[in-house]
Every structure is written in C-alpha cells, then in structure tokens.
Tab-separated table of C-alpha atoms and ligand atoms in Angstrom:
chain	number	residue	atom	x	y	z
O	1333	UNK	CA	163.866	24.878	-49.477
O	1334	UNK	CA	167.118	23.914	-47.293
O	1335	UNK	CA	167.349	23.881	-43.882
O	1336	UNK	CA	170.650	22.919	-42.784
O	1337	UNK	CA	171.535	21.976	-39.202
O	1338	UNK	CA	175.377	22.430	-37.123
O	1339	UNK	CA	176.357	21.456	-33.968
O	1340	UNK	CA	178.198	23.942	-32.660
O	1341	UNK	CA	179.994	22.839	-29.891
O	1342	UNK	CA	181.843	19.684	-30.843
O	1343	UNK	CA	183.529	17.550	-28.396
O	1344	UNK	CA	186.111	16.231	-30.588
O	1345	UNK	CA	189.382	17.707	-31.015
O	1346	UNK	CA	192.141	17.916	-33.903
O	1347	UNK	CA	195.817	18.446	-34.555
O	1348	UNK	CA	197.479	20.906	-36.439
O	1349	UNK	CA	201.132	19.599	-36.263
O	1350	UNK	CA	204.538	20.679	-38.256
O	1351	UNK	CA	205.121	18.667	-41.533
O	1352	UNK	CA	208.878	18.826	-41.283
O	1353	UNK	CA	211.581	21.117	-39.970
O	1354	UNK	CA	210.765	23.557	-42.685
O	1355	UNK	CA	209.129	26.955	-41.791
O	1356	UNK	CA	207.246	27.694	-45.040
O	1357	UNK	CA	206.160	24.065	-45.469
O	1358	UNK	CA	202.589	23.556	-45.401
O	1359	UNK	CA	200.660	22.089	-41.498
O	1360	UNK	CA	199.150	18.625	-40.971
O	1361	UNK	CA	195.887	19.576	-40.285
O	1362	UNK	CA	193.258	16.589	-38.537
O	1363	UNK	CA	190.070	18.173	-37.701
O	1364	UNK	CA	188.753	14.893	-36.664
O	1365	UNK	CA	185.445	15.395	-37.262
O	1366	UNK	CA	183.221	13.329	-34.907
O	1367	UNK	CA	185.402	10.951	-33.190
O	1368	UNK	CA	183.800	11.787	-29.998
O	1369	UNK	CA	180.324	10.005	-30.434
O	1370	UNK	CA	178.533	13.084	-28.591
O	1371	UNK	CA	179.098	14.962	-31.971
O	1372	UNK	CA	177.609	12.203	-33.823
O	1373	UNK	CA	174.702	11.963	-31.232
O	1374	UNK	CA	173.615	15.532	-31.426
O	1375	UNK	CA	174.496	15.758	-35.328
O	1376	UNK	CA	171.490	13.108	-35.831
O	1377	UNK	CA	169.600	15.161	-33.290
O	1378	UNK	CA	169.755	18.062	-35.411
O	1379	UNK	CA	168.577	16.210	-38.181
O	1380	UNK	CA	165.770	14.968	-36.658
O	1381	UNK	CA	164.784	18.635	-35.090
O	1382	UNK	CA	165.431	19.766	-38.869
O	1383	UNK	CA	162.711	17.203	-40.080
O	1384	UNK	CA	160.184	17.959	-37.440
O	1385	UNK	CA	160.529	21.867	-38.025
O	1386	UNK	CA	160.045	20.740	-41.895
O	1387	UNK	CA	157.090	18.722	-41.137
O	1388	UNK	CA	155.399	21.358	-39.034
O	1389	UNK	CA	151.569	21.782	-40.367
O	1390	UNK	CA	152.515	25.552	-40.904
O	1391	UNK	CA	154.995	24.614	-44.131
O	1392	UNK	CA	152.716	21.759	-45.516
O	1393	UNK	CA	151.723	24.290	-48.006
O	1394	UNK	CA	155.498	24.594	-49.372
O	1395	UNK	CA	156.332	21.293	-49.037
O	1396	UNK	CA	155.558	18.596	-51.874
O	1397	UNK	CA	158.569	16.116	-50.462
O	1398	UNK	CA	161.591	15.355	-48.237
O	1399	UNK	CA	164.353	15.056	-50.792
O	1400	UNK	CA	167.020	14.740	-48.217
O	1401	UNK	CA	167.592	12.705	-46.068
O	1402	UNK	CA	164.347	11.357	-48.012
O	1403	UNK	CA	161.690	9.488	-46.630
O	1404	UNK	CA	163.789	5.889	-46.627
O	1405	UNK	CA	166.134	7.641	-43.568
O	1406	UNK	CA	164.534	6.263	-40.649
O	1407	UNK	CA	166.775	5.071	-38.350
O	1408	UNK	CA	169.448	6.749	-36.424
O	1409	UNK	CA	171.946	4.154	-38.296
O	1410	UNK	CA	170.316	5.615	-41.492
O	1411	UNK	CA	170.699	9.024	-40.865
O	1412	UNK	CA	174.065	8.749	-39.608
O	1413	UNK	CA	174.945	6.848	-43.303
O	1414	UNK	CA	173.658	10.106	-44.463
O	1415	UNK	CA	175.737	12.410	-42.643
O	1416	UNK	CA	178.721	10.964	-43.438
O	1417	UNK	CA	177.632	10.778	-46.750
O	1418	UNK	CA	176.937	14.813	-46.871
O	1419	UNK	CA	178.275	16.599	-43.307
O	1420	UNK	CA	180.250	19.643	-43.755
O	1421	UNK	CA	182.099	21.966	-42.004
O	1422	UNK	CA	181.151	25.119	-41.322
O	1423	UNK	CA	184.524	26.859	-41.075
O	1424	UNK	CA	185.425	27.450	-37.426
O	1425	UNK	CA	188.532	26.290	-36.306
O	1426	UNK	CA	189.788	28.172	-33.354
O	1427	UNK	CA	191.689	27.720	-29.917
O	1428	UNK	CA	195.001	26.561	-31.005
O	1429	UNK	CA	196.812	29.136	-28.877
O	1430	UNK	CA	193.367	29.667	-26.493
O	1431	UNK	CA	193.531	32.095	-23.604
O	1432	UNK	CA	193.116	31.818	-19.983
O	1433	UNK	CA	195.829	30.077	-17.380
O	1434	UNK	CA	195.838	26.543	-17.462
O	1435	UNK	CA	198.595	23.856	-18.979
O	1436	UNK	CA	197.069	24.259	-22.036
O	1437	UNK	CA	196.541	27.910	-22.217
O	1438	UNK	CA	198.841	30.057	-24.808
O	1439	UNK	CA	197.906	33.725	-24.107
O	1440	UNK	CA	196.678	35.721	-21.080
O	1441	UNK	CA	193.785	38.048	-21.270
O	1442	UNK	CA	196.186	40.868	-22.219
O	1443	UNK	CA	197.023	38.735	-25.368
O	1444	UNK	CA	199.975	38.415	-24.601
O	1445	UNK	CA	201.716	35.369	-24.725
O	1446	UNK	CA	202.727	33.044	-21.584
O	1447	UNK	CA	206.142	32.810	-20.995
O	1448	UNK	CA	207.279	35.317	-24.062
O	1449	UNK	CA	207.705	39.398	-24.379
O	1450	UNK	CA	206.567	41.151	-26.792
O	1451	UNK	CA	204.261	38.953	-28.484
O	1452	UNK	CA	200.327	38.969	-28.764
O	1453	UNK	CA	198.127	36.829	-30.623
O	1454	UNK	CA	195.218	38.448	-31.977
O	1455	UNK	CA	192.477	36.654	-34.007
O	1456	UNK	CA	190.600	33.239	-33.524
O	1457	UNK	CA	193.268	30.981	-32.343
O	1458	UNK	CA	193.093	32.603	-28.587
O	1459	UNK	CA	188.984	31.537	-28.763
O	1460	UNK	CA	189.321	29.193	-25.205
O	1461	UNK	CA	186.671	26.972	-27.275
O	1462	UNK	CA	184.468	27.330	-30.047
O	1463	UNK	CA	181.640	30.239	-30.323
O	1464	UNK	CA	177.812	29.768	-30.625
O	1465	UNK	CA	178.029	32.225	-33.850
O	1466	UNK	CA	179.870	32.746	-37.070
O	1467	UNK	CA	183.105	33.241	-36.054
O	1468	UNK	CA	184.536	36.028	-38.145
O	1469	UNK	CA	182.890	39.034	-36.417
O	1470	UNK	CA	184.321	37.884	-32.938
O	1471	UNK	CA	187.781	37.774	-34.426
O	1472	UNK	CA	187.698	41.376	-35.819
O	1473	UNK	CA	186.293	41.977	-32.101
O	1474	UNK	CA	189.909	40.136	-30.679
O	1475	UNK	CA	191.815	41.939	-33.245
O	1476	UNK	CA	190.169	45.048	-32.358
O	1477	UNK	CA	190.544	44.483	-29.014
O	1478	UNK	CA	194.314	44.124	-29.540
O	1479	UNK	CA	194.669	46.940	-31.052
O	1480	UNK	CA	192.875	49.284	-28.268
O	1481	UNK	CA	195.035	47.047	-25.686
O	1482	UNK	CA	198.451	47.792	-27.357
O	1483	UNK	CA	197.463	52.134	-28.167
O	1484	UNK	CA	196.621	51.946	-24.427
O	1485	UNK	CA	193.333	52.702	-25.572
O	1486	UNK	CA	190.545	53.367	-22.572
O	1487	UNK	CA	187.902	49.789	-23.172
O	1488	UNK	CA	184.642	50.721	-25.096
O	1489	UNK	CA	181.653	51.427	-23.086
O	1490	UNK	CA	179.851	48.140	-22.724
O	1491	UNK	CA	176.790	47.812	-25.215
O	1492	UNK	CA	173.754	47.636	-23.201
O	1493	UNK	CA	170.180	46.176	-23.755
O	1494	UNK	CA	167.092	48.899	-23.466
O	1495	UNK	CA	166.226	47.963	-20.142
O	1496	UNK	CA	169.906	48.062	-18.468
O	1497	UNK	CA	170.098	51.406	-20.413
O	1498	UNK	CA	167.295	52.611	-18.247
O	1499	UNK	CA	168.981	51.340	-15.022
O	1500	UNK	CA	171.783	53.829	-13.450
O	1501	UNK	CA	172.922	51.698	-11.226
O	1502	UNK	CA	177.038	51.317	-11.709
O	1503	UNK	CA	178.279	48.432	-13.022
O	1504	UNK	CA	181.726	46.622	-12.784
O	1505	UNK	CA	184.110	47.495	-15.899
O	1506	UNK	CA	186.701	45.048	-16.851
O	1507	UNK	CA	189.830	47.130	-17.753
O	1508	UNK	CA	192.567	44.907	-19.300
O	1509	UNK	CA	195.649	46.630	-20.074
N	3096	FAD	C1	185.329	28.596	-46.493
N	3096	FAD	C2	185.106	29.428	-45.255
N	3096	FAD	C3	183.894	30.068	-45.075
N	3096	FAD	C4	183.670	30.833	-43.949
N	3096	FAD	N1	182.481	31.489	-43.821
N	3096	FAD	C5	182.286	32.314	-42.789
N	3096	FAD	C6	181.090	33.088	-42.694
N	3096	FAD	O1	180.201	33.033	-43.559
N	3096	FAD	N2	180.936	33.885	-41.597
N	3096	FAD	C7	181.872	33.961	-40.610
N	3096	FAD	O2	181.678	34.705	-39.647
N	3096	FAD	N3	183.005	33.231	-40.675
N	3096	FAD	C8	183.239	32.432	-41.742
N	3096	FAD	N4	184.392	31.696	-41.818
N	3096	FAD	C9	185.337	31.754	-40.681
N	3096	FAD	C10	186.207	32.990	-40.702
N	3096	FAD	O3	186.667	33.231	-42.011
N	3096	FAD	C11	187.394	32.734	-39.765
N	3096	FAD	O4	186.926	32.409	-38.467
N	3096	FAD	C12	188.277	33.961	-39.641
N	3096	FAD	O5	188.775	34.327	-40.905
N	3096	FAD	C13	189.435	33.655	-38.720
N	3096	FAD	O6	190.321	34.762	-38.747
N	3096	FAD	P1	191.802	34.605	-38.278
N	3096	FAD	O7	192.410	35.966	-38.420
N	3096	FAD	O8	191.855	33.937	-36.949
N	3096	FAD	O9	192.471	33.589	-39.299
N	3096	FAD	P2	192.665	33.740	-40.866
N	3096	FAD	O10	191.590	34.578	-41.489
N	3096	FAD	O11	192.891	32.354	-41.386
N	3096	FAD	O12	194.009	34.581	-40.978
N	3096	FAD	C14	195.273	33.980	-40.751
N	3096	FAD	C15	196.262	34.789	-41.576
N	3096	FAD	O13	197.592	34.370	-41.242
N	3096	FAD	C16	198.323	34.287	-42.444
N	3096	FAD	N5	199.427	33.370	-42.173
N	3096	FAD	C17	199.398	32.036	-41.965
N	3096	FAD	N6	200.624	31.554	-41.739
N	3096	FAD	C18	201.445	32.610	-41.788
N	3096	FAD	C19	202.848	32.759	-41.620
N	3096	FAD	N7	203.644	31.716	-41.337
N	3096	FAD	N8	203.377	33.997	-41.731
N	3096	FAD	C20	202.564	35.066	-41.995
N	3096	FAD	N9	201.229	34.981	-42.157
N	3096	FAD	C21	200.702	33.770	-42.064
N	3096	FAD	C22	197.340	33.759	-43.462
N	3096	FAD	O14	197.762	34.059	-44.771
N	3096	FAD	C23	196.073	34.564	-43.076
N	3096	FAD	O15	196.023	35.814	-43.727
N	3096	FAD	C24	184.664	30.935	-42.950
N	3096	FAD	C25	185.892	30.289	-43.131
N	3096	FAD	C26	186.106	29.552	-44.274
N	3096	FAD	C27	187.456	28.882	-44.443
C-alpha cells in the first residue's frame, strides 16, 4: 500500500514570465518548488506523520516492510535526500491574476478586472492563494460563478449543514453583481 503525503499550502512562490515578444510563444514557467525552507520543513513532517500512521499497531497485519523511504531514512537530512529524489507536484497552480484589492491583486470580486472594462477572469488564476482541496471542482465553482454573475443571475442559496438547516434564523447573503 501507498500513502502519499502534500503540503498544501506552500510558502514558496514562482514565475510565469513571457519568453519573447511573441504572443503564441510558449511561458517561462518556475514553480520553484521549496525554496522557502517552511515547505521543506513540513514536507519531511508529512513524511514522518505518513510513517507513524503506517506503523500504527492497527496495519501491522498488512504490513511486511517500509519500502519507501525504507528503513535506512532516519534522519531529517535523509528524508529530505529522499524527497528530492521522488517529490511531485500535485497539479495546483493558481493565483496568477488572484482577487481581492491589494498591489498585487488582478480582479475584484465581480471578476472583473482592475483597471480594464469588459474583461473577467474566470477559472483558477483569480484563487487569492492556494486551496486545501483538489483544485478543479473550485474552478468549475469560479467559472460557474462567472457565468451566474455576467446572466445577472440571482446567487444560489447557500448549502447548509443539517443543523443550520434546522435553524430559521436569517442569515447575511453575499450578493455580488
Ligand atoms: C496532470 C494534472 C493532474 C491534475 N489532477 C487533478 C485532479 O485529480 N483533481 C483536481 O481537482 N484537479 C486536478 N488538476 C488540476 C486541475 O486540472 C486544474 O486546477 C484546473 O484544470 C484549472 O482550470 P483552469 O481553467 O484554471 O486552467 P486550465 O484547465 O489550464 O485551462 C486553461 C485553458 O486556457 C487555454 N489557453 C491558454 N493560453 C491560451 C491563449 N493564449 N488563448 C486561448 N486559450 C488559451 C488552455 O488551452 C486551456 O484550455 C490536475 C492538473 C494537472 C496538470
């Protein structure tokens, strides 16, 4: 059996910058995996919460050995030989045009872009930083979203747990137009 571990909220930033002056020419993309040495830090630590869930008295009956990082990864110097050895990426690069109202921010929470009219950006790119989850159903949700916005669509009735189903008390509704 596998049990893979991912840290989900990195600290270390890439660069997607322009090759040349031509449009259709392809980005320089740097994800730049684990320059900060928090990543690093809690990348071990998820290996070593990976090995203690493996070694857990309840899976001794399915375990015969650790294969990987095998029993001669002891230290954290050792495990972070591994990792770099066998890390990957899980896929979720977002935030290059992230929402919200700072310097850095690219769209409003209409979508719409700073500064521009009549453009919206609609998928993962407007993500102000990286989600807790896989990151494909919370784009459809943006794109979605976009959609209703620009139909002038009325917003979705929140989804609600059982319990807040049971309470009537009103509740604030964002309604971003
Ligand atoms: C290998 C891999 C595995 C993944 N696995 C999962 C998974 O299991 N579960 C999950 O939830 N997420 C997964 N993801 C992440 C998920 O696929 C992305 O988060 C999601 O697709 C992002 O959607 P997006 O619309 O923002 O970008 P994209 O899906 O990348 O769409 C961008 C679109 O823009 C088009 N485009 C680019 N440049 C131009 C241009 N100049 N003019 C016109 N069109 C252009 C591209 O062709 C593309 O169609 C995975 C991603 C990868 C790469």
């Amino acid at each position: 059996m596998t049990l893979n571990s991912a840290y989900l909220h990195p600290r270390s930033r890439g660069t997607v910058r322009l090759s040349s002056a031509d449009p259709s020419a392809a980005p320089l993309i740097d994800p730049n995996y684990w320059e900060d040495p928090h990543d690093r830090k809690m990348s071990i630590e998820g290996l070593k919460i990976a090995r203690e869930i493996m070694q857990q008295a309840a899976l001794e009956p399915f375990v015969m050995a650790e294969r990987l990082p095998g029993p001669k990864a002891v230290t954290d110097e050792d495990l972070f030989i591994y990792g770099c050895a066998n890390a990957k990426t899980d896929h979720h690069p977002v935030g290059t045009c992230k929402m919200g109202f700072d310097s850095m921010a690219v769209v409003g929470l209409d979508l719409k872009v700073h500064g521009l009219e009549g453009l919206r950006v609609c998928d993962s790119s407007v993500m102000p930083r990286v989600p807790s989850c896989n990151t494909n159903a919370p784009t459809i949700m943006v794109g979605e979203k976009g959609s209703d916005i620009i139909r002038n669509r009325a917003p979705l009735p929140p989804a609600l747990f059982e319990h807040e189903r049971n309470d009537a008390r009103p509740r604030a509704r964002t309604n971003i137009q």
